[in-house]
Coordinates of C-alpha atoms and ligand atoms in Angstrom, one line a residue:
X98 CA 0.0 0.2 -0.2
X99 CA 1.4 3.4 -0.8
X100 CA 0.1 6.4 0.7
X101 CA 1.8 9.1 -1.1
X102 CA 5.1 11.3 0.0
X103 CA 3.7 13.8 1.2
X104 CA 2.2 11.5 4.8
X105 CA 5.3 9.8 4.1
X106 CA 7.2 13.1 5.3
X107 CA 4.6 13.2 7.6
X108 CA 5.0 10.3 9.4
X109 CA 8.7 10.0 8.5
X110 CA 9.8 11.4 12.0
X111 CA 8.6 12.7 15.2
X112 CA 10.4 16.3 14.2
X113 CA 7.6 17.6 12.2
X114 CA 4.5 16.2 14.4
X115 CA 6.3 16.5 17.9
X116 CA 4.0 18.2 20.2
X117 CA 4.6 21.9 19.9
X118 CA 1.0 21.8 20.1
X119 CA 0.6 25.3 18.9
X120 CA 2.1 23.7 15.3
X121 CA -0.3 21.2 15.6
X122 CA -3.6 22.6 16.1
X123 CA -2.6 24.9 13.3
X124 CA -2.4 22.5 11.0
X125 CA -5.2 20.5 12.3
X126 CA -7.1 23.4 12.1
X127 CA -6.4 24.9 8.9
X128 CA -6.2 21.6 7.1
X129 CA -9.8 20.5 8.3
X130 CA -11.6 23.3 9.7
X131 CA -13.4 21.5 12.1
X132 CA -14.6 20.0 15.0
X133 CA -14.4 16.5 16.8
X134 CA -17.9 15.0 16.0
X135 CA -20.1 15.2 19.3
X136 CA -20.1 10.9 18.9
X137 CA -15.9 11.4 18.0
X138 CA -16.4 13.2 21.3
X139 CA -17.9 11.6 24.0
X140 CA -17.1 8.2 21.9
X141 CA -13.1 9.1 23.6
X142 CA -14.6 9.6 26.7
X143 CA -15.8 7.0 27.1
X144 CA -12.3 5.1 26.1
X145 CA -10.6 7.6 28.1
X146 CA -12.0 7.0 31.2
X147 CA -12.2 2.9 30.0
X148 CA -8.1 2.7 30.8
X149 CA -8.4 1.3 26.5
X150 CA -7.0 5.2 25.7
X151 CA -3.4 4.7 26.3
X152 CA -1.3 6.9 25.1
X153 CA 2.6 5.6 26.5
X154 CA 4.4 2.7 24.4
X155 CA 4.8 0.1 26.5
X156 CA 8.3 -1.5 27.4
X157 CA 8.8 -4.5 29.0
X158 CA 5.1 -4.3 31.0
X159 CA 5.3 -0.7 32.0
X160 CA 3.6 1.5 30.1
X161 CA 5.9 5.0 29.8
X162 CA 6.4 8.1 27.8
X163 CA 8.9 8.6 25.4
X164 CA 12.1 9.1 26.8
X165 CA 12.2 12.7 26.0
X166 CA 8.8 13.8 26.4
X167 CA 8.2 14.2 22.6
X168 CA 4.7 13.2 21.6
X169 CA 2.8 12.5 18.1
X170 CA -0.9 13.4 17.7
X171 CA -3.2 10.9 16.9
X172 CA -6.0 12.1 14.5
X173 CA -9.5 11.4 13.5
X174 CA -9.4 11.8 9.5
X175 CA -13.3 12.1 9.7
X176 CA -12.8 15.1 11.4
X177 CA -9.8 16.3 12.1
X178 CA -10.0 16.7 15.6
X179 CA -7.3 15.2 17.5
X180 CA -8.5 12.7 19.1
X181 CA -4.9 11.8 21.3
X182 CA -1.3 12.7 21.4
X183 CA 0.8 10.0 22.1
X184 CA 4.8 8.6 22.9
X185 CA 6.6 9.9 20.0
X186 CA 9.6 7.0 20.3
X187 CA 12.9 6.6 19.2
X188 CA 16.0 4.6 19.0
X189 CA 16.5 4.3 22.8
X190 CA 13.3 3.4 23.7
X191 CA 13.3 1.0 20.6
X192 CA 16.8 0.0 21.8
X193 CA 15.0 -0.8 26.1
X194 CA 11.9 -2.4 24.0
X195 CA 14.5 -5.2 22.7
X196 CA 16.1 -6.1 25.5
X197 CA 13.1 -6.3 27.6
X198 CA 11.8 -8.9 24.6
X199 CA 15.3 -10.6 24.9
X200 CA 14.9 -10.9 28.0
X201 CA 11.6 -12.4 28.4
X202 CA 12.3 -14.9 25.6
X203 CA 14.4 -17.2 28.1
X204 CA 10.9 -18.1 30.1
X205 CA 8.1 -17.6 27.3
X206 CA 10.1 -19.8 25.0
X207 CA 10.3 -22.5 28.2
X208 CA 6.8 -22.6 29.1
X209 CA 5.1 -25.9 27.3
X210 CA 2.8 -24.8 24.9
X211 CA -0.7 -25.5 26.9
X212 CA 0.5 -22.5 29.3
X213 CA 1.3 -19.6 26.4
X214 CA -2.2 -21.2 24.7
X215 CA -3.9 -19.9 27.9
X216 CA -2.4 -17.0 28.1
X217 CA -3.7 -15.7 23.8
X218 CA -7.2 -17.4 24.8
X219 CA -8.2 -15.1 27.9
X220 CA -6.2 -12.2 25.6
X221 CA -8.4 -13.5 23.0
X222 CA -11.8 -13.3 25.2
X223 CA -10.3 -10.3 26.4
X224 CA -10.7 -9.0 23.1
X225 CA -14.7 -10.1 22.0
X226 CA -15.1 -9.1 25.3
X227 CA -14.4 -5.0 24.4
X228 CA -15.7 -5.1 20.9
X229 CA -17.3 -2.4 21.0
X230 CA -14.4 -0.3 22.6
X231 CA -12.0 -1.5 20.5
X232 CA -13.8 -0.9 17.0
X233 CA -15.1 2.4 17.9
X234 CA -10.6 3.0 18.4
X235 CA -10.8 2.0 15.1
X236 CA -13.4 4.4 13.7
X237 CA -11.8 7.2 15.7
X238 CA -8.2 7.0 14.3
X239 CA -9.1 4.8 10.8
X240 CA -12.9 6.6 10.2
X241 CA -13.7 3.0 8.4
X242 CA -17.6 2.9 9.8
X243 CA -18.0 1.5 13.1
X244 CA -20.1 -1.9 11.7
X245 CA -17.1 -2.6 9.6
X246 CA -14.8 -1.8 12.4
X247 CA -16.3 -3.9 15.1
X248 CA -15.3 -6.5 12.5
X249 CA -12.6 -6.4 11.9
X250 CA -11.6 -7.2 15.7
X251 CA -13.5 -10.1 15.5
X252 CA -11.7 -11.0 12.6
X253 CA -8.1 -9.3 14.1
X254 CA -9.5 -11.4 17.4
X255 CA -9.6 -14.8 15.3
X256 CA -5.9 -15.1 14.9
X257 CA -5.2 -15.4 19.0
X258 CA -7.8 -17.6 19.1
X259 CA -6.6 -19.9 16.2
X260 CA -3.1 -19.4 17.4
X261 CA -3.8 -20.0 21.0
X262 CA -5.3 -23.8 19.8
X263 CA -2.4 -24.0 16.7
X264 CA -0.1 -23.7 19.7
X265 CA 0.2 -26.8 20.7
X266 CA 0.3 -28.3 17.8
X267 CA 4.4 -27.4 16.7
X268 CA 5.0 -31.0 16.1
X269 CA 8.3 -32.4 15.2
X270 CA 9.5 -35.4 13.0
X271 CA 11.2 -38.4 13.4
X272 CA 12.6 -39.3 10.3
X273 CA 13.9 -43.2 9.3
X274 CA 17.7 -43.2 10.1
X275 CA 20.3 -43.5 7.3
X276 CA 23.0 -45.8 9.1
X277 CA 20.6 -48.6 11.5
X278 CA 23.1 -47.3 14.9
X279 CA 21.6 -43.4 14.2
X280 CA 18.7 -41.8 14.8
X281 CA 17.3 -38.6 13.8
X282 CA 15.0 -35.9 14.5
X283 CA 13.4 -32.4 13.7
X284 CA 12.2 -30.1 16.3
X285 CA 10.8 -27.1 15.9
X286 CA 12.2 -23.7 18.3
X287 CA 10.8 -20.6 18.2
X288 CA 13.3 -18.5 16.4
X289 CA 13.6 -15.8 19.5
X290 CA 12.9 -11.7 19.4
X291 CA 10.7 -10.2 16.1
X292 CA 10.7 -6.8 15.0
X293 CA 6.7 -6.4 13.7
X294 CA 6.1 -3.3 11.3
X295 CA 2.6 -2.7 10.9
X296 CA 0.3 -0.1 9.1
X297 CA -2.7 2.1 9.6
X298 CA -5.4 0.4 7.4
X299 CA -6.5 -2.5 9.2
X300 CA -5.1 -1.3 12.9
X301 CA -6.4 -4.4 14.9
X302 CA -6.3 -6.9 12.6
X303 CA -2.3 -6.0 11.1
X304 CA -1.2 -6.7 14.8
X305 CA -3.1 -9.9 15.8
X306 CA -2.0 -11.8 12.6
X307 CA 1.7 -11.5 13.6
X308 CA 1.7 -11.5 17.6
X309 CA -0.9 -14.4 17.7
X310 CA 1.8 -17.3 15.9
X311 CA 4.9 -15.4 17.5
X312 CA 3.4 -15.7 20.7
X313 CA 2.1 -19.2 20.5
X314 CA 5.1 -20.5 19.2
X315 CA 7.4 -18.9 22.3
X316 CA 8.8 -15.8 20.5
X317 CA 8.4 -12.1 21.8
X318 CA 8.4 -9.4 19.9
X319 CA 8.7 -5.6 19.9
X320 CA 5.3 -4.5 17.7
X321 CA 5.7 -0.3 15.8
X322 CA 2.0 0.2 15.1
X323 CA 1.5 3.0 12.3
X324 CA 1.7 5.9 13.8
X325 CA -1.5 7.8 12.1
X326 CA -3.1 4.5 13.9
X327 CA -1.7 3.8 17.3
X328 CA -4.2 3.9 19.2
X329 CA -6.1 0.8 18.8
X330 CA -2.5 -0.8 19.2
X331 CA -2.1 -0.1 22.5
X332 CA -5.7 -1.4 23.9
X333 CA -4.9 -4.3 22.2
X334 CA -1.7 -4.3 24.6
X335 CA -2.8 -3.8 27.9
X336 CA -5.8 -6.2 26.7
X337 CA -2.4 -8.8 26.3
X338 CA -0.9 -7.5 30.2
X339 CA -4.6 -7.8 31.7
X340 CA -4.9 -11.7 30.3
X341 CA -1.3 -12.6 32.0
X342 CA 1.8 -12.0 28.6
X343 CA 4.0 -11.4 31.0
X344 CA 6.9 -8.3 30.9
X345 CA 8.0 -7.7 27.8
X346 CA 6.8 -10.8 25.8
X347 CA 4.7 -7.8 24.1
X348 CA 6.0 -4.1 23.7
X349 CA 4.9 -1.4 21.6
X350 CA 7.4 0.8 20.4
X351 CA 5.6 4.1 17.5
X352 CA 7.1 7.1 16.7
X353 CA 9.9 8.0 14.7
X354 CA 9.6 5.6 12.2
X355 CA 13.3 5.2 10.2
X356 CA 14.7 5.1 13.7
X357 CA 12.4 2.5 15.1
X358 CA 12.6 0.4 11.7
X359 CA 16.2 0.6 12.2
X360 CA 17.0 0.0 16.1
X361 CA 14.9 -3.6 15.4
X362 CA 17.0 -4.7 11.7
X363 CA 20.4 -3.8 13.3
X364 CA 19.8 -5.6 16.3
X365 CA 21.4 -9.0 16.3
X366 CA 18.6 -9.8 19.0
X367 CA 16.2 -9.4 16.9
X368 CA 15.6 -13.0 14.9
X369 CA 13.5 -12.1 12.3
X370 CA 11.2 -9.3 11.1
X371 CA 7.6 -9.6 9.9
X372 CA 6.7 -6.1 8.2
X373 CA 3.2 -5.2 6.3
X374 CA 2.8 -2.1 4.0
X375 CA 3.9 -0.4 1.0
X376 CA 6.1 -1.9 -1.5
X377 CA 8.5 0.0 -1.5
X378 CA 9.7 -0.1 2.7
X379 CA 9.1 -3.2 2.5
X380 CA 12.1 -3.3 0.4
X381 CA 13.8 -1.3 2.4
X382 CA 14.2 -3.5 5.4
X383 CA 14.7 -6.3 3.7
X384 CA 17.6 -4.9 2.2
X385 CA 18.3 -3.8 5.7
X386 CA 17.7 -7.4 7.6
X387 CA 20.7 -8.3 5.2
X388 CA 23.5 -7.8 7.4
X389 CA 21.7 -9.7 10.4
X390 CA 20.0 -11.7 8.1
X391 CA 17.1 -12.0 9.7
X392 CA 14.3 -14.4 8.5
X393 CA 11.8 -11.9 6.9
X394 CA 7.9 -12.2 5.7
X395 CA 6.6 -9.4 3.5
X396 CA 2.9 -8.8 3.2
X397 CA 3.1 -6.0 0.5
X398 CA 1.1 -3.7 -2.2
X399 CA -1.6 -5.7 -4.5
X400 CA -3.1 -5.0 -8.1
X401 CA -5.8 -7.2 -7.4
X402 CA -7.4 -8.0 -11.1
X403 CA -11.4 -9.0 -10.4
X404 CA -12.2 -11.1 -13.5
X405 CA -15.6 -10.9 -14.5
X406 CA -16.0 -13.5 -18.1
X407 CA -19.7 -13.1 -20.0
X408 CA -20.3 -16.8 -18.6
X409 CA -20.0 -15.0 -14.8
X410 CA -23.7 -14.8 -12.6
X411 CA -24.5 -11.0 -13.0
X412 CA -25.6 -10.0 -9.6
X413 CA -22.8 -12.7 -7.9
X414 CA -20.3 -10.9 -10.1
X415 CA -21.5 -7.1 -9.1
X416 CA -22.0 -8.3 -5.7
X417 CA -18.9 -10.2 -4.7
X418 CA -16.8 -6.7 -7.1
X419 CA -18.6 -4.4 -5.2
X420 CA -17.2 -6.3 -1.5
X421 CA -13.2 -7.0 -3.1
X422 CA -12.8 -3.0 -4.3
X423 CA -14.9 -1.0 -1.6
X424 CA -14.3 -2.8 1.6
X425 CA -12.4 -0.1 3.8
X426 CA -12.9 3.0 1.5
X427 CA -11.0 0.5 -0.8
X428 CA -8.2 0.7 1.7
X429 CA -6.7 -2.6 1.6
X430 CA -3.9 -4.7 -0.7
X431 CA -6.6 -7.1 -1.4
X432 CA -8.7 -4.7 -2.9
X433 CA -9.8 -4.9 -6.3
X434 CA -7.3 -2.5 -8.1
X435 CA -9.2 -3.4 -11.5
X436 CA -12.3 -5.1 -13.3
X437 CA -11.3 -7.0 -15.5
X438 CA -14.3 -6.9 -17.6
X439 CA -15.7 -9.6 -21.3
X440 CA -16.0 -7.8 -24.0
X441 CA -19.8 -9.9 -23.8
X442 CA -21.2 -8.8 -20.8
X443 CA -19.3 -5.2 -20.3
X444 CA -22.5 -2.8 -20.3
X445 CA -24.5 -5.1 -18.7
X446 CA -22.4 -5.9 -15.7
X447 CA -20.8 -1.4 -16.3
X448 CA -24.9 -0.2 -15.5
X449 CA -25.1 -3.0 -12.9
X450 CA -22.2 -2.5 -11.4
X451 CA -22.6 1.8 -11.2
X452 CA -26.6 1.4 -9.7
X453 CA -25.1 -0.9 -6.8
X454 CA -21.6 1.5 -5.9
X455 CA -24.6 4.2 -6.0
X456 CA -26.0 2.7 -3.5
X457 CA -22.8 3.3 -1.1
X458 CA -23.1 5.7 1.7
X459 CA -20.7 7.8 2.6
X460 CA -19.7 9.6 5.9
X461 CA -18.5 9.7 9.2
X462 CA -18.1 6.0 11.1
X463 CA -19.9 6.0 13.5
X464 CA -23.1 8.0 11.5
X465 CA -25.7 4.7 11.4
X466 CA -25.6 3.7 7.6
X467 CA -22.5 4.6 6.6
X468 CA -20.4 2.2 4.8
X469 CA -17.7 4.3 3.3
X470 CA -15.5 6.4 5.6
X471 CA -12.9 9.1 4.7
X472 CA -9.8 8.8 3.3
X473 CA -6.7 8.1 5.4
X474 CA -5.5 11.6 4.8
X475 CA -5.2 13.9 2.3
X476 CA -2.2 12.5 0.1
X477 CA -3.7 9.4 -0.2
X478 CA -6.9 11.3 -1.6
X479 CA -4.4 13.8 -3.8
X480 CA -3.0 10.0 -5.4
X481 CA -6.4 9.0 -6.2
X482 CA -7.1 12.6 -7.9
X483 CA -4.3 12.0 -9.8
X484 CA -5.1 8.7 -11.2
X485 CA -8.3 9.7 -12.1
X486 CA -6.8 12.7 -13.6
X487 CA -4.0 10.6 -15.5
X488 CA -6.7 7.6 -16.8
X489 CA -10.4 10.8 -17.9
X490 CA -6.7 12.6 -20.1
X491 CA -6.0 9.6 -21.2
X492 CA -9.4 8.3 -22.5
X493 CA -11.3 6.5 -19.7
X494 CA -14.9 7.8 -19.0
X495 CA -16.3 8.7 -15.2
X496 CA -20.1 6.6 -15.0
X497 CA -20.2 7.5 -11.3
X498 CA -18.4 10.2 -8.7
X499 CA -14.5 10.8 -9.8
X500 CA -14.3 13.4 -7.2
X501 CA -14.2 14.8 -3.6
X502 CA -16.8 14.0 -1.4
X503 CA -19.5 17.2 -0.3
X504 CA -18.7 16.4 2.9
X505 CA -14.9 17.5 2.5
X506 CA -12.5 16.3 4.9
X507 CA -11.2 13.0 2.9
X508 CA -14.1 12.0 1.5
X509 CA -14.5 11.0 -1.8
X510 CA -17.2 10.1 -4.2
X511 CA -17.7 6.1 -4.9
X512 CA -16.3 6.4 -8.8
X513 CA -16.3 4.4 -11.6
X514 CA -14.8 4.7 -14.6
X515 CA -15.1 2.8 -17.8
X516 CA -12.9 2.6 -21.0
X517 CA -9.7 2.3 -18.6
X518 CA -6.6 1.2 -20.6
X519 CA -3.1 -0.8 -19.3
X520 CA -1.3 2.5 -19.9
X521 CA -3.4 4.7 -17.5
X522 CA -1.4 4.4 -13.5
X523 CA -4.5 3.3 -12.3
X524 CA -4.4 -0.1 -14.4
X525 CA -0.2 -0.4 -12.7
X526 CA -0.2 0.7 -9.4
X527 CA -2.4 0.5 -6.2
X528 CA -5.2 2.9 -6.2
X529 CA -6.0 2.9 -3.0
X530 CA -9.0 4.6 -3.0
X531 CA -12.6 3.7 -3.9
X532 CA -11.9 3.7 -7.3
X533 CA -13.0 0.9 -9.7
X534 CA -12.0 0.9 -13.2
X535 CA -13.4 -1.2 -15.6
X536 CA -11.3 -2.8 -18.3
X537 CA -12.4 -4.7 -21.0
X538 CA -11.1 -7.9 -22.3
X539 CA -11.4 -10.6 -25.3
X540 CA -10.6 -14.2 -24.8
X541 CA -9.2 -15.7 -21.6
X542 CA -6.2 -15.7 -22.2
X543 CA -6.5 -11.2 -22.7
X544 CA -8.0 -11.9 -19.0
X545 CA -5.1 -14.0 -18.1
X546 CA -2.4 -12.2 -20.1
X547 CA -3.7 -8.9 -18.7
X548 CA -4.4 -10.7 -14.5
X549 CA -0.6 -11.1 -14.9
X550 CA 1.1 -8.6 -16.1
X551 CA 1.9 -7.1 -13.5
X552 CA 5.0 -6.4 -10.7
X553 CA 2.1 -7.7 -8.0
X554 CA 0.9 -11.3 -7.1
X555 CA -1.6 -10.6 -3.5
X556 CA -4.7 -11.3 -4.1
X557 CA -7.0 -11.9 -7.6
X558 CA -11.1 -12.4 -8.1
X559 CA -12.9 -14.2 -10.9
X560 CA -16.8 -14.8 -11.2
X561 CA -17.6 -17.3 -13.8
X562 CA -20.3 -20.3 -14.0
X563 CA -18.2 -22.6 -15.6
X564 CA -16.1 -24.6 -13.0
X565 CA -13.4 -25.8 -15.6
X566 CA -12.3 -22.3 -16.9
X567 CA -12.4 -22.1 -12.6
X568 CA -9.4 -24.3 -12.3
X569 CA -8.3 -23.5 -15.9
X570 CA -7.7 -19.4 -15.1
X571 CA -6.7 -20.0 -10.9
X572 CA -3.9 -22.5 -12.0
X573 CA -2.8 -19.9 -14.7
X574 CA -2.8 -16.5 -11.9
X575 CA 0.9 -15.6 -10.3
X576 CA -1.2 -14.5 -7.4
X577 CA -0.5 -15.6 -3.5
X578 CA -4.7 -15.8 -3.0
X579 CA -7.6 -16.3 -5.6
X580 CA -11.4 -15.4 -4.7
X581 CA -14.1 -17.3 -7.1
X582 CA -17.5 -16.0 -7.2
X583 CA -15.9 -14.4 -3.6
X584 CA -15.2 -11.2 -3.1
X585 CA -14.4 -10.7 0.9
X586 CA -12.0 -14.3 1.2
X587 CA -9.6 -12.8 4.1
X588 CA -9.5 -16.1 7.6
X589 CA -7.4 -16.5 10.1
X590 CA -8.0 -20.5 8.8
X591 CA -6.4 -20.0 5.2
X592 CA -2.6 -19.0 4.6
X593 CA -3.1 -15.0 3.2
X594 CA 0.3 -13.8 1.2
X595 CA 1.3 -12.0 -2.2
X596 CA 4.2 -13.9 -4.7
X597 CA 6.5 -12.0 -7.2
X598 CA 6.6 -8.5 -5.4
X599 CA 3.8 -9.0 -2.9
X600 CA 5.8 -10.6 -0.5
X601 CA 7.2 -13.2 1.1
X602 CA 5.6 -15.7 3.7
X603 CA 2.2 -16.8 5.2
X604 CA -0.5 -15.2 8.0
X605 CA -3.2 -17.3 9.0
X606 CA -3.6 -20.9 9.0
X607 CA -1.3 -23.5 10.3
X608 CA 1.5 -22.2 7.3
X609 CA 0.9 -18.9 9.5
X610 CA 3.5 -20.8 12.3
X611 CA 6.0 -22.1 10.2
X612 CA 7.0 -18.1 10.1
X613 CA 8.2 -17.7 13.8
X614 CA 9.2 -21.4 13.5
X615 CA 13.7 -22.3 13.3
X616 CA 13.7 -26.2 12.3
X617 CA 17.2 -27.8 14.3
X618 CA 17.8 -31.7 13.2
X619 CA 19.3 -33.7 15.5
X620 CA 21.4 -36.9 14.6
X621 CA 21.9 -39.2 18.2
X622 CA 24.6 -41.3 16.7
X623 CA 26.1 -44.1 18.3
X624 CA 22.9 -45.9 19.4
X625 CA 23.3 -49.5 19.3
X626 CA 24.7 -49.6 22.1
X627 CA 23.7 -52.1 24.9
Ligands
ADP805 P1 1.5 3.3 4.0 O1 1.9 3.5 2.7 O2 1.0 2.3 4.9 O3 1.7 4.4 5.2 P2 4.0 2.5 5.4 O4 5.2 1.5 4.0 O5 4.2 3.9 5.0 O6 3.0 2.1 4.1 O7 4.4 2.2 6.2 C1 3.7 0.8 7.1 C2 4.5 0.7 8.1 O8 6.0 1.3 7.9 C3 4.3 2.0 9.5 O9 4.2 1.9 10.5 C4 5.2 2.7 9.0 O10 5.5 3.9 9.9 C5 6.8 1.7 9.1 N1 7.1 2.4 8.5 C6 7.5 3.4 7.2 N2 9.0 4.0 7.2 C7 9.9 3.3 7.8 C8 11.1 2.9 7.9 N3 11.6 3.5 7.5 N4 11.3 1.8 8.8 C9 10.6 1.7 9.5 N5 9.1 1.0 9.4 C10 9.0 2.2 8.2

């Protein structure tokens, strides 16, 4: 995922955002000119009194300010209001978090799987018990509609439940020996300290997908959430403490991303980096992990095709593509980025799809009935605008939307554009916004060629009523995930991850556990002696 240069400058370090509250207030008020809505305000007051609105980092089991007392402001993207000031941490705090994680590893990894499982299960129960509050926090700092946010909590928590169960199934092997006086074993052991760097689009689920299997396997973790959405991460960490996750096993630091990243990457004590975010940052992290030869998992950007064949069920294709495209206002790496539609169904699909998109409700995520929240920040909207402008200048036609929403802020109208072609930027790069480009194709071979003509390889969707065609096409697609007649395919029980430049490794399912385990081969010799 990419949100553009302006935002990156803003989250690059504390200096730009530091609490010179005067400057930040000016910044917010000049950009937004809106007060926090009453809803948002009363929600944040309630969260504050419940103890779930945490603003300090978590190091070694203690909540602490940044050492130089700098803070960053967390904004509500729907209103521009300031939700909280959180600690803006850097190298020193991260080094201390790593040290505490390293120390905690010895005892946490030696617990039995059953003991770790019980702690994770308690954490899951607490996440579910606080589903509403956590959902409210997500809506406050990220903007997605409350219903979707509460759905994210259930989804995010499911990884903790799943890995609480999976902890007890980390089996090794006994291999038939190559010599009669030997016995050969394989053990799976936790890697050690894990650095987990996560984005803003799923403030909870991107963390639990990593922390669940890491803690279950016996690893300890230093999490760095996005500076745009740290509050959900901090609340989840508070619940982890309440569940009995011991001091140091889970740390949270946020603030100066490059400094925190460097500290995690250069430390020989950190044995694994797991990252979800932009392809550009992922490549940097991968290179920086080389000197200490860390294991790396990357979940990077996508360019998902949603392929609608002539023989598709129109309703299923519309519903599936709508879900795949407009979930989280188009801000997920598995969002349909290109809608490839076959000649024979193109006009019918364009009409039915536009009708469905027109029914989407744009608004504040706390407002009943809202299905589309704001984009994360203005840089994200500017990027979408420039992509739309590029497409229109090259001959594409806007069927619906195509501009900022009258609500102002970072709201953008759900948009459908037809006659999009491969030379337009939106066909090549991740839009990360509520814009659906319709691209026409003639044959199945064309569809496969167009779909694979990208450096990305995360999710793809196909809509067809032919079983034979679906097999031919999903086998030919160079993607890590394929939905057939289905637009929402993520679940904790299935492996999520990309091929090509969309990443390395898998999250969720039994495969997700392997990312946090090392294999140790043991050869027992001289076994014939009595
Ligand atoms: P997005 O476009 O979603 O913001 P990014 O890749 O910029 O994607 O951000 C994803 C995560 O990576 C965030 O937590 C962000 O703070 C972090 N990040 C960005 N730059 C760096 C860096 N140089 N080192 C470590 N983490 C970084």
